[in-house]
Every structure is written in structure tokens, then in C-alpha cells.
Amino acid sequence: KNEVEQSPQNLTAQEGEFITINCSYSVGISALHWLQQHPGGGIVSLFMLSSGKKKHGRLIATINIQEKHSSLHITASHPRDSAVYICAVRGNNRLAFGKGNQVVVIP
Amino acid sequence: DTGVSQNPRHKITKRGQNVTFRCDPISEHNRLYWYRQTLGQGPEFLTYFQNEAQLEKSRLLSDRFSAERPKGSFSTLEIQRTEQGDSAMYLCASSPKIRQGSETFFGQGTRLTVV
């Protein structure tokens, strides 16, 4: 079993819909990252959090340390949000990654 | 500072050839990481450096792979006698000295195709 599990693997939404993607992990961590990867491969860090909730624009990330679970919410989704969203957890001096959530937003 | 820079962005090579990739981390970031990502998978840890010292290597890093960071600044990842299974995106990342709030910054990656 992977240290980091993400769900759903694939998600398609209509423009404007509220999107939630989830990440569960099985190890102790010092921080959790949500990353965005577009076709072509480059990775952009969206959030790093170790407790509670963070908001940036239309994106909201939450983490529940006790339940070892994090969610990324996209409000008023837009086609430019189409990407792979990767959850990564920091432990033992390095990051362990999930496989990613493939999100497609249709106009 | 323009962030983490990787070169080349793309590399196509014939099986059996050697390839070398370069990563320039953000200035004064003393931690540098190499990850490998195959199609449809999340990145997997390969190795990391603190300054010039290579502190950890994954079992994924066979003896055909070698990484260096000679002056604690840029790093190179060399693959000798490439195999088709080496085809992947090779990602470099850097961070300041680890503490609770340290952010990790990623490069654009080098996509290797072995034909």
C-alpha cells in the first residue's frame, strides 16, 4: 500500500462547479503539500500545510492530522484548472507523493 | 532568482548511451532532491543532497545512476548505459535547511526518452 493515496483518480467537472479532491496518508508527517502539474511536467506548489486550513484565490486546502487526511477544494472551477493535482507528505527528510488526481474542467 | 532550473528540458537517446542532466537550485537552498516520475505515477524519490553531501539514495538508484553536487550549488544526474525503462521525467527540487515551515520548490523537469 502506498504511503499516500489520492481520490478520485480522475474527475471531470463542468465549468463553475465546486471540486473536491482527497488525500489520505499512512505515515507521520511534518507537512503536507498540494502540487499542480500541467501537461509538459512542471510542478507548481499550491499549498504547504501542517494544520487547519489555507486559502489562496479559488483554492482551499484543509488537513486533519488526527485522521491523516487532506482535501483540496476548487471553487468556481475553470478550464484552466485542468491539471494533475498531486499530494505529497514530508517525512524522513524527503517527500512521498501520491499518484495524483487528474482534473478536467469542461467549458 | 528564477527558481529551480533544469537542463535539458527534453532528451532523446539511444539505448546504451550515457546521459547527464543538470539542476540549478534556488540560490542558498542547501537541500537538493532528485525525483523520477513515470507516466501516470507520482514522483518517486531518488536521492538528496545537503550542501555537497549526498545523504540518502533510493534503491531505485541503480549502479548505472550517479548524482553529484560538487560545490554544493548545481547538481548533475548521470545515467550510464541507458535502458528503455529509464524513460521518465526527472525532477529536481530544492529547499532551505529543513525546519517546520520549509517550502520545496520544483524545476520543470527533464523528460528522457530512451529509444
Short mmCIF file of C-alpha atoms in Angstrom, two decimals, chain A:
data_model
loop_
_atom_site.label_atom_id
_atom_site.label_comp_id
_atom_site.label_asym_id
_atom_site.label_seq_id
_atom_site.Cartn_x
_atom_site.Cartn_y
_atom_site.Cartn_z
CA LYS A 1 0.00 0.00 0.00
CA ASN A 2 1.29 3.43 -0.94
CA GLU A 3 2.07 5.86 1.83
CA VAL A 4 -0.12 8.44 0.07
CA GLU A 5 -3.46 7.65 -1.55
CA GLN A 6 -5.46 10.13 -3.59
CA SER A 7 -9.06 10.01 -4.74
CA PRO A 8 -10.74 10.22 -7.12
CA GLN A 9 -8.09 9.25 -9.63
CA ASN A 10 -9.95 11.08 -12.40
CA LEU A 11 -12.54 13.81 -12.12
CA THR A 12 -14.43 15.71 -14.82
CA ALA A 13 -16.44 18.80 -13.93
CA GLN A 14 -18.40 21.47 -15.71
CA GLU A 15 -17.05 24.99 -15.58
CA GLY A 16 -18.27 26.70 -12.42
CA GLU A 17 -18.69 23.55 -10.36
CA PHE A 18 -17.19 23.07 -6.91
CA ILE A 19 -14.49 20.39 -6.94
CA THR A 20 -13.09 18.39 -4.04
CA ILE A 21 -10.14 16.02 -4.25
CA ASN A 22 -8.80 13.98 -1.36
CA CYS A 23 -5.54 12.71 0.05
CA SER A 24 -5.01 10.14 2.78
CA TYR A 25 -1.64 9.17 4.18
CA SER A 26 -0.43 6.46 6.50
CA VAL A 27 2.80 7.83 7.98
CA GLY A 28 3.71 10.54 10.44
CA ILE A 29 4.40 13.79 8.68
CA SER A 30 5.69 17.26 9.39
CA ALA A 31 3.88 18.90 6.48
CA LEU A 32 1.64 18.13 3.51
CA HIS A 33 1.93 19.72 0.09
CA TRP A 34 -0.59 20.12 -2.67
CA LEU A 35 1.09 20.45 -6.05
CA GLN A 36 -0.24 21.18 -9.52
CA GLN A 37 1.23 19.60 -12.63
CA HIS A 38 0.24 20.64 -16.13
CA PRO A 39 0.99 18.70 -19.34
CA GLY A 40 4.68 19.20 -20.02
CA GLY A 41 5.55 18.19 -16.50
CA GLY A 42 6.43 21.28 -14.50
CA ILE A 43 5.25 21.17 -10.90
CA VAL A 44 3.95 24.21 -9.04
CA SER A 45 3.49 24.20 -5.30
CA LEU A 46 -0.02 25.33 -4.34
CA PHE A 47 -0.04 24.85 -0.58
CA MET A 48 2.08 23.58 2.23
CA LEU A 49 0.18 22.96 5.44
CA SER A 50 0.65 21.19 8.71
CA SER A 51 -2.67 22.02 10.36
CA GLY A 52 -6.03 23.63 9.74
CA LYS A 53 -6.89 25.34 6.51
CA LYS A 54 -5.34 27.64 3.90
CA LYS A 55 -6.98 29.65 1.14
CA HIS A 56 -5.49 31.15 -1.99
CA GLY A 57 -7.85 32.63 -4.52
CA ARG A 58 -10.37 29.96 -5.51
CA LEU A 59 -8.36 27.18 -3.88
CA ILE A 60 -8.83 25.95 -0.33
CA ALA A 61 -6.76 23.24 1.34
CA THR A 62 -7.61 21.56 4.63
CA ILE A 63 -5.85 18.97 6.72
CA ASN A 64 -6.96 16.77 9.60
CA ILE A 65 -3.83 15.48 11.32
CA GLN A 66 -5.70 13.05 13.57
CA GLU A 67 -7.45 11.42 10.61
CA LYS A 68 -4.37 11.69 8.35
CA HIS A 69 -6.47 13.26 5.62
CA SER A 70 -6.37 16.37 3.49
CA SER A 71 -8.70 17.86 0.91
CA LEU A 72 -8.21 20.39 -1.86
CA HIS A 73 -11.27 22.34 -2.93
CA ILE A 74 -11.60 24.37 -6.11
CA THR A 75 -14.47 26.85 -6.12
CA ALA A 76 -16.00 28.18 -9.34
CA SER A 77 -13.84 25.82 -11.40
CA HIS A 78 -12.44 26.98 -14.73
CA PRO A 79 -10.95 25.10 -17.68
CA ARG A 80 -7.51 26.47 -16.76
CA ASP A 81 -7.78 24.45 -13.53
CA SER A 82 -7.45 21.30 -15.64
CA ALA A 83 -4.28 19.61 -14.40
CA VAL A 84 -2.99 16.79 -12.25
CA TYR A 85 -3.08 17.65 -8.56
CA ILE A 86 -0.51 15.79 -6.51
CA CYS A 87 -0.48 15.36 -2.76
CA ALA A 88 2.93 14.95 -1.13
CA VAL A 89 3.82 14.43 2.51
CA ARG A 90 7.06 15.36 4.18
CA GLY A 91 8.69 12.85 6.46
CA ASN A 92 12.23 11.46 6.86
CA ASN A 93 13.82 14.45 5.10
CA ARG A 94 12.03 13.92 1.79
CA LEU A 95 8.62 13.96 0.12
CA ALA A 96 6.44 10.95 -0.60
CA PHE A 97 3.94 11.52 -3.38
CA GLY A 98 0.53 10.25 -4.32
CA LYS A 99 -0.25 9.31 -7.91
CA GLY A 100 -2.27 12.45 -8.43
CA ASN A 101 -5.83 13.43 -9.22
CA GLN A 102 -6.44 14.13 -12.92
CA VAL A 103 -8.93 17.00 -13.05
CA VAL A 104 -10.60 18.10 -16.28
CA VAL A 105 -12.90 21.11 -16.31
CA ILE A 106 -15.14 21.34 -19.37
CA PRO A 107 -16.26 24.76 -20.63
#
